[in-house]
Amino acid sequence: MALDFLTIRDIDLQNKRLLIREDFNVPIVNGRITNSARIRAALPTIKLALAQAKQVCLVSHLGRPNGIEEEYSLRNIVPVLQELLDTSVYFSEGLERTLHKIVLYENMRFFPGEISDDVGLANKLADLCDIFVMDAFGSAHRAHASTVGVAEHAPLAVAGLLLATEVDNLNRVMHSPKRPLVAIVGGAKVSSKIQVLTSLLHVVDKLIIGGGMANTFLAAQGVDIKESLYERDMLPVAHEIMSGPMANKVILPLDLVWDGNKIMDIGEKSCSQIKQHVNNAKTILWNGPMGVFENPLYATGTIETAKYIAESNAYSVAGGGDTIAAIDVAKVQDSIDYISTGGGAFLEYIENKTLPGIKALTRKVKYVS
Ligand code: ADP
Ligand code: MG
């Protein structure tokens, strides 16, 4: 399927200043990057830009900081970025223009107006460049100043290579997928993903819910989840799904692993149940760990799930920052057909077949002869 928006390959970059929106939202523990997959995924576009353009400016968000928090400074990723690019990268705390060939600006979420898509901030970003390049697939579902606003104000807004590849691969899955289509959704971002679940239900044959995401559903069914992570506001949505016509598509955990009063992982019976559905599937979508997999004590459900998917003959697509990290721990990267850098974005793209950050890109002109 041909893409209907411009990509970085369609335009002349000579003498141009580029501003690339990256997804450098990598997992960081005590200032150290624990998984650099998202940075590595950004390299092809950056290298192409460095080879042809006059200047390359990079922006991204990192984590969910409350104002300026050193822990979430993008300065933390400079050493890894320099090593991967084999060149020095100038780091700028403010949004000033510089003459450096490659500049990494501070965490976009340190700037007021990023999340509210403030026009002033969007304009300031647009002023930094001749061409805006959107390559942050993982952030394209959010209409922020550095994803949508800047695209609307820059003279030209095109897709980077990563974004174009992601869209291409996901279009392939969505375009008449082989059935049964089984989606497995877990993780912690309940409120940002639960709405998507409702519409995913229309598309999939089975929806397996695990991780923190399952807790809200279990609570809606009257299970006492004690002090486990869940979202009270989302109880009505979960209840509606479980009492609606598509409840039979939903597969919830059968047993759980607890740490005191908190659910930390899915149990053995839940794993067997997942294995059975995965074996039966022809297409599998996976986003979100089944438990707190960062702790080896509670990683079993997630690692087992990754292995079942890797061993199945179905076409498998997985995405999400933490999901990618879990796939690395399970060492099954090579047995999953496509690994998307997006988590929430990945689910939302499946749902809507586009994203705000993609809609804002410059369209290809259709010539009528
Ligand atoms: P992704 O980055 O792949 O989109 P999320 O960010 O939504 O995934 O979720 C990943 C996080 O969910 C992990 O940090 C994991 O510890 C957490 N998580 C999974 N299950 C639970 C649970 N039962 N309770 C608390 N946190 C959980
Ligand atoms: Mg995550």
mmCIF file of C-alpha atoms and ligand atoms in Angstrom:
data_model
loop_
_atom_site.group_PDB
_atom_site.id
_atom_site.type_symbol
_atom_site.label_atom_id
_atom_site.label_comp_id
_atom_site.label_asym_id
_atom_site.label_seq_id
_atom_site.Cartn_x
_atom_site.Cartn_y
_atom_site.Cartn_z
ATOM 1 C CA MET A 1 0.000 0.000 0.000
ATOM 2 C CA ALA A 2 1.461 3.359 -1.025
ATOM 3 C CA LEU A 3 1.868 5.968 1.701
ATOM 4 C CA ASP A 4 -0.116 9.160 1.117
ATOM 5 C CA PHE A 5 2.261 11.476 2.993
ATOM 6 C CA LEU A 6 5.740 12.697 2.076
ATOM 7 C CA THR A 7 8.777 10.938 3.500
ATOM 8 C CA ILE A 8 12.339 12.154 3.940
ATOM 9 C CA ARG A 9 13.262 10.237 0.787
ATOM 10 C CA ASP A 10 10.871 12.324 -1.348
ATOM 11 C CA ILE A 11 12.597 15.659 -0.778
ATOM 12 C CA ASP A 12 15.881 17.443 -1.387
ATOM 13 C CA LEU A 13 17.725 17.928 1.929
ATOM 14 C CA GLN A 14 20.660 19.969 0.574
ATOM 15 C CA ASN A 15 21.299 23.097 2.644
ATOM 16 C CA LYS A 16 18.242 22.427 4.760
ATOM 17 C CA ARG A 17 17.905 22.576 8.541
ATOM 18 C CA LEU A 18 16.000 19.535 9.754
ATOM 19 C CA LEU A 19 14.164 19.098 13.035
ATOM 20 C CA ILE A 20 13.535 15.430 13.739
ATOM 21 C CA ARG A 21 11.002 14.360 16.382
ATOM 22 C CA GLU A 22 12.452 11.193 17.824
ATOM 23 C CA ASP A 23 11.089 8.664 20.257
ATOM 24 C CA PHE A 24 13.999 8.535 22.699
ATOM 25 C CA ASN A 25 11.653 7.502 25.508
ATOM 26 C CA VAL A 26 13.968 4.708 26.627
ATOM 27 C CA PRO A 27 13.882 2.899 29.979
ATOM 28 C CA ILE A 28 16.400 4.535 32.370
ATOM 29 C CA VAL A 29 17.426 3.303 35.828
ATOM 30 C CA ASN A 30 19.620 5.609 37.960
ATOM 31 C CA GLY A 31 20.597 7.666 34.908
ATOM 32 C CA ARG A 32 21.633 4.578 32.887
ATOM 33 C CA ILE A 33 19.813 3.402 29.759
ATOM 34 C CA THR A 34 18.727 -0.205 30.205
ATOM 35 C CA ASN A 35 17.522 -0.718 26.627
ATOM 36 C CA SER A 36 18.608 1.364 23.646
ATOM 37 C CA ALA A 37 16.363 -0.267 21.014
ATOM 38 C CA ARG A 38 14.452 2.959 20.383
ATOM 39 C CA ILE A 39 17.648 4.945 19.836
ATOM 40 C CA ARG A 40 18.984 2.306 17.456
ATOM 41 C CA ALA A 41 15.696 2.356 15.541
ATOM 42 C CA ALA A 42 16.153 6.108 14.981
ATOM 43 C CA LEU A 43 19.640 5.820 13.461
ATOM 44 C CA PRO A 44 18.823 5.271 9.750
ATOM 45 C CA THR A 45 16.925 8.573 9.512
ATOM 46 C CA ILE A 46 19.546 10.501 11.499
ATOM 47 C CA LYS A 47 22.371 9.112 9.352
ATOM 48 C CA LEU A 48 20.553 9.951 6.134
ATOM 49 C CA ALA A 49 19.901 13.475 7.428
ATOM 50 C CA LEU A 50 23.520 13.958 8.560
ATOM 51 C CA ALA A 51 24.803 12.872 5.162
ATOM 52 C CA GLN A 52 22.648 15.291 3.188
ATOM 53 C CA ALA A 53 21.291 18.177 5.265
ATOM 54 C CA LYS A 54 22.985 21.301 6.584
ATOM 55 C CA GLN A 55 21.870 20.793 10.182
ATOM 56 C CA VAL A 56 20.104 18.079 12.162
ATOM 57 C CA CYS A 57 18.185 19.018 15.318
ATOM 58 C CA LEU A 58 16.705 16.249 17.457
ATOM 59 C CA VAL A 59 13.793 16.528 19.895
ATOM 60 C CA SER A 60 12.043 13.918 22.020
ATOM 61 C CA HIS A 61 10.316 13.414 25.325
ATOM 62 C CA LEU A 62 11.537 11.088 28.056
ATOM 63 C CA GLY A 63 9.270 9.683 30.755
ATOM 64 C CA ARG A 64 6.547 11.602 32.533
ATOM 65 C CA PRO A 65 8.406 14.368 34.391
ATOM 66 C CA ASN A 66 6.679 16.907 36.605
ATOM 67 C CA GLY A 67 8.368 20.045 35.291
ATOM 68 C CA ILE A 68 12.163 19.798 35.183
ATOM 69 C CA GLU A 69 13.491 16.615 36.798
ATOM 70 C CA GLU A 70 17.166 15.726 36.232
ATOM 71 C CA GLU A 71 16.292 12.037 36.161
ATOM 72 C CA TYR A 72 14.400 12.629 32.921
ATOM 73 C CA SER A 73 16.966 14.878 31.249
ATOM 74 C CA LEU A 74 17.825 13.815 27.720
ATOM 75 C CA ARG A 75 21.421 14.636 28.651
ATOM 76 C CA ASN A 76 21.384 11.058 29.996
ATOM 77 C CA ILE A 77 21.209 9.632 26.492
ATOM 78 C CA VAL A 78 23.991 11.765 24.931
ATOM 79 C CA PRO A 79 26.827 9.237 25.526
ATOM 80 C CA VAL A 80 24.855 6.374 23.944
ATOM 81 C CA LEU A 81 23.731 8.528 21.027
ATOM 82 C CA GLN A 82 27.308 9.717 20.383
ATOM 83 C CA GLU A 83 28.616 6.187 20.494
ATOM 84 C CA LEU A 84 25.972 4.842 18.110
ATOM 85 C CA LEU A 85 26.430 7.731 15.668
ATOM 86 C CA ASP A 86 30.190 7.865 16.096
ATOM 87 C CA THR A 87 30.085 11.654 16.217
ATOM 88 C CA SER A 88 29.784 14.320 18.890
ATOM 89 C CA VAL A 89 26.310 15.636 19.633
ATOM 90 C CA TYR A 90 25.734 19.150 21.003
ATOM 91 C CA PHE A 91 23.221 19.219 23.869
ATOM 92 C CA SER A 92 21.018 22.295 24.270
ATOM 93 C CA GLU A 93 18.868 22.985 27.329
ATOM 94 C CA GLY A 94 16.935 25.783 25.638
ATOM 95 C CA LEU A 95 15.266 25.968 22.251
ATOM 96 C CA GLU A 96 17.826 28.334 20.726
ATOM 97 C CA ARG A 97 19.206 27.970 17.236
ATOM 98 C CA THR A 98 22.835 26.878 17.114
ATOM 99 C CA LEU A 99 25.388 26.356 14.365
ATOM 100 C CA HIS A 100 26.261 22.813 15.395
ATOM 101 C CA LYS A 101 25.812 20.108 12.793
ATOM 102 C CA ILE A 102 23.814 17.920 15.190
ATOM 103 C CA VAL A 103 21.954 19.153 18.252
ATOM 104 C CA LEU A 104 19.902 17.279 20.822
ATOM 105 C CA TYR A 105 17.432 19.487 22.670
ATOM 106 C CA GLU A 106 16.266 18.913 26.242
ATOM 107 C CA ASN A 107 13.240 16.745 27.089
ATOM 108 C CA MET A 108 10.241 18.332 25.367
ATOM 109 C CA ARG A 109 8.112 17.726 28.460
ATOM 110 C CA PHE A 110 10.338 20.138 30.419
ATOM 111 C CA PHE A 111 8.817 22.918 28.290
ATOM 112 C CA PRO A 112 5.425 24.279 29.336
ATOM 113 C CA GLY A 113 2.983 23.896 26.458
ATOM 114 C CA GLU A 114 4.288 20.601 25.083
ATOM 115 C CA ILE A 115 1.375 18.450 26.239
ATOM 116 C CA SER A 116 -1.265 21.145 25.621
ATOM 117 C CA ASP A 117 0.085 21.629 22.074
ATOM 118 C CA ASP A 118 0.656 25.336 22.722
ATOM 119 C CA VAL A 119 0.894 27.433 19.541
ATOM 120 C CA GLY A 120 3.808 29.481 20.893
ATOM 121 C CA LEU A 121 5.898 26.395 21.581
ATOM 122 C CA ALA A 122 4.940 24.791 18.261
ATOM 123 C CA ASN A 123 6.040 27.960 16.447
ATOM 124 C CA LYS A 124 9.302 28.094 18.358
ATOM 125 C CA LEU A 125 10.070 24.544 17.255
ATOM 126 C CA ALA A 126 9.029 25.274 13.667
ATOM 127 C CA ASP A 127 11.428 28.267 13.685
ATOM 128 C CA LEU A 128 14.332 25.886 14.274
ATOM 129 C CA CYS A 129 13.954 24.230 10.886
ATOM 130 C CA ASP A 130 13.170 24.302 7.188
ATOM 131 C CA ILE A 131 11.780 20.788 7.298
ATOM 132 C CA PHE A 132 10.149 18.935 10.181
ATOM 133 C CA VAL A 133 10.685 15.192 10.152
ATOM 134 C CA MET A 134 8.331 13.065 12.240
ATOM 135 C CA ASP A 135 10.052 9.803 13.143
ATOM 136 C CA ALA A 136 8.559 9.169 16.592
ATOM 137 C CA PHE A 137 6.037 6.505 15.801
ATOM 138 C CA GLY A 138 5.759 5.724 19.530
ATOM 139 C CA SER A 139 4.553 9.292 20.204
ATOM 140 C CA ALA A 140 2.461 9.851 17.068
ATOM 141 C CA HIS A 141 -0.780 9.071 18.913
ATOM 142 C CA ARG A 142 -0.356 12.178 21.038
ATOM 143 C CA ALA A 143 -1.227 15.626 19.708
ATOM 144 C CA HIS A 144 1.562 17.545 21.436
ATOM 145 C CA ALA A 145 3.517 20.636 20.335
ATOM 146 C CA SER A 146 6.505 18.542 19.216
ATOM 147 C CA THR A 147 4.421 15.972 17.326
ATOM 148 C CA VAL A 148 1.432 17.763 15.777
ATOM 149 C CA GLY A 149 1.760 21.531 16.441
ATOM 150 C CA VAL A 150 5.235 21.807 14.933
ATOM 151 C CA ALA A 151 4.135 19.818 11.859
ATOM 152 C CA GLU A 152 1.350 22.313 11.268
ATOM 153 C CA HIS A 153 3.686 25.316 11.523
ATOM 154 C CA ALA A 154 6.848 24.076 9.786
ATOM 155 C CA PRO A 155 7.157 24.862 6.035
ATOM 156 C CA LEU A 156 7.217 21.146 5.268
ATOM 157 C CA ALA A 157 6.452 18.116 7.477
ATOM 158 C CA VAL A 158 7.574 14.690 6.306
ATOM 159 C CA ALA A 159 7.878 11.194 7.761
ATOM 160 C CA GLY A 160 11.230 9.703 8.737
ATOM 161 C CA LEU A 161 12.284 6.220 7.680
ATOM 162 C CA LEU A 162 11.222 4.580 10.942
ATOM 163 C CA LEU A 163 7.725 6.037 10.873
ATOM 164 C CA ALA A 164 7.308 5.041 7.231
ATOM 165 C CA THR A 165 8.473 1.469 7.946
ATOM 166 C CA GLU A 166 6.160 1.157 10.942
ATOM 167 C CA VAL A 167 3.143 2.321 8.954
ATOM 168 C CA ASP A 168 4.028 0.012 6.095
ATOM 169 C CA ASN A 169 4.316 -3.053 8.323
ATOM 170 C CA LEU A 170 1.216 -2.345 10.364
ATOM 171 C CA ASN A 171 -0.844 -1.712 7.235
ATOM 172 C CA ARG A 172 0.121 -5.195 6.168
ATOM 173 C CA VAL A 173 -1.309 -6.750 9.355
ATOM 174 C CA MET A 174 -4.476 -4.713 9.282
ATOM 175 C CA HIS A 175 -5.193 -5.351 5.674
ATOM 176 C CA SER A 176 -7.284 -8.540 5.908
ATOM 177 C CA PRO A 177 -5.306 -10.299 8.664
ATOM 178 C CA LYS A 178 -5.372 -14.098 8.766
ATOM 179 C CA ARG A 179 -7.767 -15.301 11.442
ATOM 180 C CA PRO A 180 -8.064 -16.065 14.270
ATOM 181 C CA LEU A 181 -6.550 -12.687 15.160
ATOM 182 C CA VAL A 182 -5.542 -12.716 18.813
ATOM 183 C CA ALA A 183 -4.484 -9.576 20.686
ATOM 184 C CA ILE A 184 -2.610 -9.760 23.985
ATOM 185 C CA VAL A 185 -2.614 -6.554 26.012
ATOM 186 C CA GLY A 186 -0.990 -5.926 29.370
ATOM 187 C CA GLY A 187 1.203 -3.336 31.041
ATOM 188 C CA ALA A 188 0.487 -0.461 33.314
ATOM 189 C CA LYS A 189 -0.917 2.368 31.205
ATOM 190 C CA VAL A 190 -4.492 1.410 31.817
ATOM 191 C CA SER A 191 -6.191 4.731 31.141
ATOM 192 C CA SER A 192 -4.319 5.411 27.915
ATOM 193 C CA LYS A 193 -4.963 1.936 26.550
ATOM 194 C CA ILE A 194 -8.385 0.945 27.850
ATOM 195 C CA GLN A 195 -10.311 3.077 25.367
ATOM 196 C CA VAL A 196 -8.426 1.405 22.556
ATOM 197 C CA LEU A 197 -9.398 -1.997 23.924
ATOM 198 C CA THR A 198 -13.053 -1.274 23.343
ATOM 199 C CA SER A 199 -12.517 -0.747 19.646
ATOM 200 C CA LEU A 200 -9.867 -3.466 19.330
ATOM 201 C CA LEU A 201 -12.589 -5.836 20.434
ATOM 202 C CA HIS A 202 -14.436 -5.207 17.175
ATOM 203 C CA VAL A 203 -11.362 -6.163 15.152
ATOM 204 C CA VAL A 204 -9.956 -9.168 17.003
ATOM 205 C CA ASP A 205 -11.284 -12.683 17.585
ATOM 206 C CA LYS A 206 -9.805 -12.949 21.078
ATOM 207 C CA LEU A 207 -8.487 -10.296 23.440
ATOM 208 C CA ILE A 208 -6.219 -11.627 26.158
ATOM 209 C CA ILE A 209 -5.790 -9.141 28.990
ATOM 210 C CA GLY A 210 -2.987 -9.438 31.547
ATOM 211 C CA GLY A 211 -0.655 -7.316 33.666
ATOM 212 C CA GLY A 212 -1.918 -4.234 35.487
ATOM 213 C CA MET A 213 -4.489 -3.851 32.733
ATOM 214 C CA ALA A 214 -6.289 -7.022 33.893
ATOM 215 C CA ASN A 215 -6.703 -5.756 37.446
ATOM 216 C CA THR A 216 -9.279 -3.161 36.467
ATOM 217 C CA PHE A 217 -11.279 -5.864 34.670
ATOM 218 C CA LEU A 218 -10.992 -8.296 37.587
ATOM 219 C CA ALA A 219 -12.134 -5.551 39.962
ATOM 220 C CA ALA A 220 -15.076 -4.771 37.669
ATOM 221 C CA GLN A 221 -16.069 -8.427 37.995
ATOM 222 C CA GLY A 222 -16.037 -8.242 41.754
ATOM 223 C CA VAL A 223 -12.653 -9.907 42.355
ATOM 224 C CA ASP A 224 -10.932 -8.452 45.427
ATOM 225 C CA ILE A 225 -7.673 -7.119 43.970
ATOM 226 C CA LYS A 226 -6.727 -5.548 47.324
ATOM 227 C CA GLU A 227 -3.993 -2.952 46.837
ATOM 228 C CA SER A 228 -3.079 -3.873 43.265
ATOM 229 C CA LEU A 229 -2.582 -1.276 40.550
ATOM 230 C CA TYR A 230 -5.847 -0.416 38.834
ATOM 231 C CA GLU A 231 -7.843 2.583 37.738
ATOM 232 C CA ARG A 232 -11.098 3.305 39.466
ATOM 233 C CA ASP A 233 -12.231 5.722 36.734
ATOM 234 C CA MET A 234 -11.999 2.933 34.202
ATOM 235 C CA LEU A 235 -14.175 0.475 36.128
ATOM 236 C CA PRO A 236 -17.347 1.448 34.223
ATOM 237 C CA VAL A 237 -15.635 0.875 30.852
ATOM 238 C CA ALA A 238 -14.345 -2.507 32.003
ATOM 239 C CA HIS A 239 -17.767 -3.401 33.392
ATOM 240 C CA GLU A 240 -19.462 -2.391 30.162
ATOM 241 C CA ILE A 241 -17.127 -4.586 28.128
ATOM 242 C CA MET A 242 -17.589 -7.585 30.435
ATOM 243 C CA SER A 243 -21.364 -7.347 30.347
ATOM 244 C CA GLY A 244 -21.559 -6.501 26.645
ATOM 245 C CA PRO A 245 -22.026 -8.650 23.545
ATOM 246 C CA MET A 246 -18.299 -9.119 23.022
ATOM 247 C CA ALA A 247 -17.459 -10.301 26.528
ATOM 248 C CA ASN A 248 -16.897 -13.810 25.183
ATOM 249 C CA LYS A 249 -13.882 -12.533 23.234
ATOM 250 C CA VAL A 250 -12.181 -11.358 26.433
ATOM 251 C CA ILE A 251 -9.763 -13.696 28.207
ATOM 252 C CA LEU A 252 -8.796 -12.682 31.754
ATOM 253 C CA PRO A 253 -6.180 -14.312 34.021
ATOM 254 C CA LEU A 254 -7.346 -17.488 35.790
ATOM 255 C CA ASP A 255 -4.789 -17.263 38.585
ATOM 256 C CA LEU A 256 -2.415 -14.652 39.930
ATOM 257 C CA VAL A 257 0.926 -14.262 41.665
ATOM 258 C CA TRP A 258 0.836 -11.890 44.642
ATOM 259 C CA ASP A 259 3.367 -9.972 46.679
ATOM 260 C CA GLY A 260 1.440 -9.328 49.875
ATOM 261 C CA ASN A 261 -1.639 -7.391 48.803
ATOM 262 C CA LYS A 262 -0.474 -6.662 45.290
ATOM 263 C CA ILE A 263 -0.908 -8.649 42.093
ATOM 264 C CA MET A 264 2.512 -8.924 40.445
ATOM 265 C CA ASP A 265 2.142 -11.561 37.712
ATOM 266 C CA ILE A 266 -0.242 -14.008 36.106
ATOM 267 C CA GLY A 267 -0.137 -17.609 37.311
ATOM 268 C CA GLU A 268 0.478 -21.012 35.686
ATOM 269 C CA LYS A 269 -3.114 -21.673 34.617
ATOM 270 C CA SER A 270 -3.244 -18.248 32.974
ATOM 271 C CA CYS A 271 -0.063 -19.079 31.072
ATOM 272 C CA SER A 272 -1.514 -22.392 29.799
ATOM 273 C CA GLN A 273 -4.610 -20.543 28.702
ATOM 274 C CA ILE A 274 -2.514 -18.016 26.740
ATOM 275 C CA LYS A 275 -0.509 -20.823 25.153
ATOM 276 C CA GLN A 276 -3.690 -22.459 23.920
ATOM 277 C CA HIS A 277 -5.023 -19.278 22.296
ATOM 278 C CA VAL A 278 -1.639 -18.397 20.818
ATOM 279 C CA ASN A 279 -1.312 -21.851 19.264
ATOM 280 C CA ASN A 280 -4.722 -21.462 17.697
ATOM 281 C CA ALA A 281 -4.004 -17.988 16.250
ATOM 282 C CA LYS A 282 -2.996 -17.082 12.701
ATOM 283 C CA THR A 283 -2.168 -13.464 13.568
ATOM 284 C CA ILE A 284 -0.984 -12.205 16.972
ATOM 285 C CA LEU A 285 -0.675 -8.641 18.274
ATOM 286 C CA TRP A 286 1.096 -8.116 21.586
ATOM 287 C CA ASN A 287 1.550 -5.004 23.704
ATOM 288 C CA GLY A 288 2.265 -4.810 27.423
ATOM 289 C CA PRO A 289 3.950 -7.155 29.930
ATOM 290 C CA MET A 290 1.833 -9.676 31.870
ATOM 291 C CA GLY A 291 3.405 -8.694 35.171
ATOM 292 C CA VAL A 292 6.131 -6.678 36.873
ATOM 293 C CA PHE A 293 8.726 -8.424 34.716
ATOM 294 C CA GLU A 294 11.558 -6.081 35.756
ATOM 295 C CA ASN A 295 11.722 -8.240 38.899
ATOM 296 C CA PRO A 296 12.784 -11.787 37.911
ATOM 297 C CA LEU A 297 10.431 -13.157 40.588
ATOM 298 C CA TYR A 298 7.462 -11.821 38.613
ATOM 299 C CA ALA A 299 8.746 -12.200 35.052
ATOM 300 C CA THR A 300 7.470 -15.727 34.353
ATOM 301 C CA GLY A 301 4.093 -14.788 32.849
ATOM 302 C CA THR A 302 5.673 -12.248 30.504
ATOM 303 C CA ILE A 303 8.622 -14.423 29.455
ATOM 304 C CA GLU A 304 6.367 -17.448 28.879
ATOM 305 C CA THR A 305 4.004 -15.327 26.766
ATOM 306 C CA ALA A 306 6.936 -14.052 24.692
ATOM 307 C CA LYS A 307 8.089 -17.642 24.130
ATOM 308 C CA TYR A 308 4.634 -18.914 23.112
ATOM 309 C CA ILE A 309 4.362 -16.105 20.557
ATOM 310 C CA ALA A 310 7.868 -16.793 19.256
ATOM 311 C CA GLU A 311 7.140 -20.520 18.903
ATOM 312 C CA SER A 312 3.795 -20.113 17.160
ATOM 313 C CA ASN A 313 3.377 -20.251 13.394
ATOM 314 C CA ALA A 314 1.133 -17.191 13.396
ATOM 315 C CA TYR A 315 2.251 -13.864 11.940
ATOM 316 C CA SER A 316 3.278 -12.001 15.080
ATOM 317 C CA VAL A 317 3.588 -8.300 15.715
ATOM 318 C CA ALA A 318 4.655 -6.896 19.086
ATOM 319 C CA GLY A 319 5.236 -3.337 20.260
ATOM 320 C CA GLY A 320 5.893 -1.082 23.237
ATOM 321 C CA GLY A 321 8.996 0.127 25.081
ATOM 322 C CA ASP A 322 8.655 -2.307 27.972
ATOM 323 C CA THR A 323 7.366 -5.075 25.730
ATOM 324 C CA ILE A 324 10.535 -4.794 23.626
ATOM 325 C CA ALA A 325 12.628 -4.941 26.800
ATOM 326 C CA ALA A 326 10.739 -8.111 27.845
ATOM 327 C CA ILE A 327 11.274 -9.664 24.405
ATOM 328 C CA ASP A 328 14.998 -8.987 24.863
ATOM 329 C CA VAL A 329 14.963 -10.687 28.271
ATOM 330 C CA ALA A 330 13.212 -13.713 26.738
ATOM 331 C CA LYS A 331 15.767 -13.612 23.877
ATOM 332 C CA VAL A 332 13.137 -14.185 21.194
ATOM 333 C CA GLN A 333 13.666 -11.011 19.087
ATOM 334 C CA ASP A 334 14.428 -13.039 15.992
ATOM 335 C CA SER A 335 11.296 -15.177 16.182
ATOM 336 C CA ILE A 336 8.767 -12.347 16.215
ATOM 337 C CA ASP A 337 7.805 -11.223 12.728
ATOM 338 C CA TYR A 338 7.625 -7.508 13.342
ATOM 339 C CA ILE A 339 8.583 -5.513 16.437
ATOM 340 C CA SER A 340 7.072 -2.035 16.534
ATOM 341 C CA THR A 341 8.645 0.734 18.603
ATOM 342 C CA GLY A 342 5.185 1.977 19.564
ATOM 343 C CA GLY A 343 3.052 0.783 22.484
ATOM 344 C CA GLY A 344 -0.024 2.968 22.849
ATOM 345 C CA ALA A 345 0.614 4.270 19.323
ATOM 346 C CA PHE A 346 0.784 0.737 18.001
ATOM 347 C CA LEU A 347 -2.611 -0.154 19.507
ATOM 348 C CA GLU A 348 -4.188 3.090 18.392
ATOM 349 C CA TYR A 349 -2.914 2.730 14.848
ATOM 350 C CA ILE A 350 -4.485 -0.723 14.659
ATOM 351 C CA GLU A 351 -7.702 0.856 15.885
ATOM 352 C CA ASN A 352 -7.870 4.046 13.773
ATOM 353 C CA LYS A 353 -5.579 3.243 10.843
ATOM 354 C CA THR A 354 -3.939 6.628 11.361
ATOM 355 C CA LEU A 355 -2.588 8.785 14.187
ATOM 356 C CA PRO A 356 -2.657 12.566 14.853
ATOM 357 C CA GLY A 357 1.098 12.846 14.217
ATOM 358 C CA ILE A 358 0.660 11.141 10.850
ATOM 359 C CA LYS A 359 -2.401 13.147 9.835
ATOM 360 C CA ALA A 360 -0.401 16.366 10.342
ATOM 361 C CA LEU A 361 2.224 15.446 7.722
ATOM 362 C CA THR A 362 2.359 17.077 4.283
ATOM 363 C CA ARG A 363 0.282 15.042 1.806
ATOM 364 C CA LYS A 364 1.616 13.833 -1.491
ATOM 365 C CA VAL A 365 0.105 15.812 -4.311
ATOM 366 C CA LYS A 366 -2.025 13.615 -6.525
ATOM 367 C CA TYR A 367 -1.531 14.632 -10.138
ATOM 368 C CA VAL A 368 -4.568 14.214 -12.303
ATOM 369 C CA SER A 369 -3.665 13.843 -15.970
HETATM 370 P P1 ADP B 1 4.755 -0.836 27.009
HETATM 371 O O1 ADP B 1 5.895 0.081 27.354
HETATM 372 O O2 ADP B 1 5.244 -2.130 26.408
HETATM 373 O O3 ADP B 1 3.687 -0.169 26.182
HETATM 374 P P2 ADP B 1 3.492 -0.305 29.553
HETATM 375 O O4 ADP B 1 4.389 0.869 29.699
HETATM 376 O O5 ADP B 1 2.047 -0.062 29.397
HETATM 377 O O6 ADP B 1 4.046 -1.255 28.383
HETATM 378 O O7 ADP B 1 3.598 -1.248 30.836
HETATM 379 C C1 ADP B 1 4.818 -1.763 31.314
HETATM 380 C C2 ADP B 1 4.858 -1.743 32.822
HETATM 381 O O8 ADP B 1 3.732 -2.411 33.362
HETATM 382 C C3 ADP B 1 6.066 -2.453 33.373
HETATM 383 O O9 ADP B 1 6.869 -1.509 34.038
HETATM 384 C C4 ADP B 1 5.475 -3.475 34.372
HETATM 385 O O10 ADP B 1 6.193 -3.566 35.586
HETATM 386 C C5 ADP B 1 4.107 -2.902 34.610
HETATM 387 N N1 ADP B 1 3.154 -3.911 35.096
HETATM 388 C C6 ADP B 1 2.742 -5.035 34.467
HETATM 389 N N2 ADP B 1 1.890 -5.730 35.249
HETATM 390 C C7 ADP B 1 1.753 -5.038 36.404
HETATM 391 C C8 ADP B 1 1.019 -5.238 37.609
HETATM 392 N N3 ADP B 1 0.252 -6.310 37.801
HETATM 393 N N4 ADP B 1 1.136 -4.305 38.581
HETATM 394 C C9 ADP B 1 1.924 -3.221 38.402
HETATM 395 N N5 ADP B 1 2.634 -2.962 37.286
HETATM 396 C C10 ADP B 1 2.561 -3.861 36.304
HETATM 397 MG MG MG B 2 6.149 1.520 28.821
#
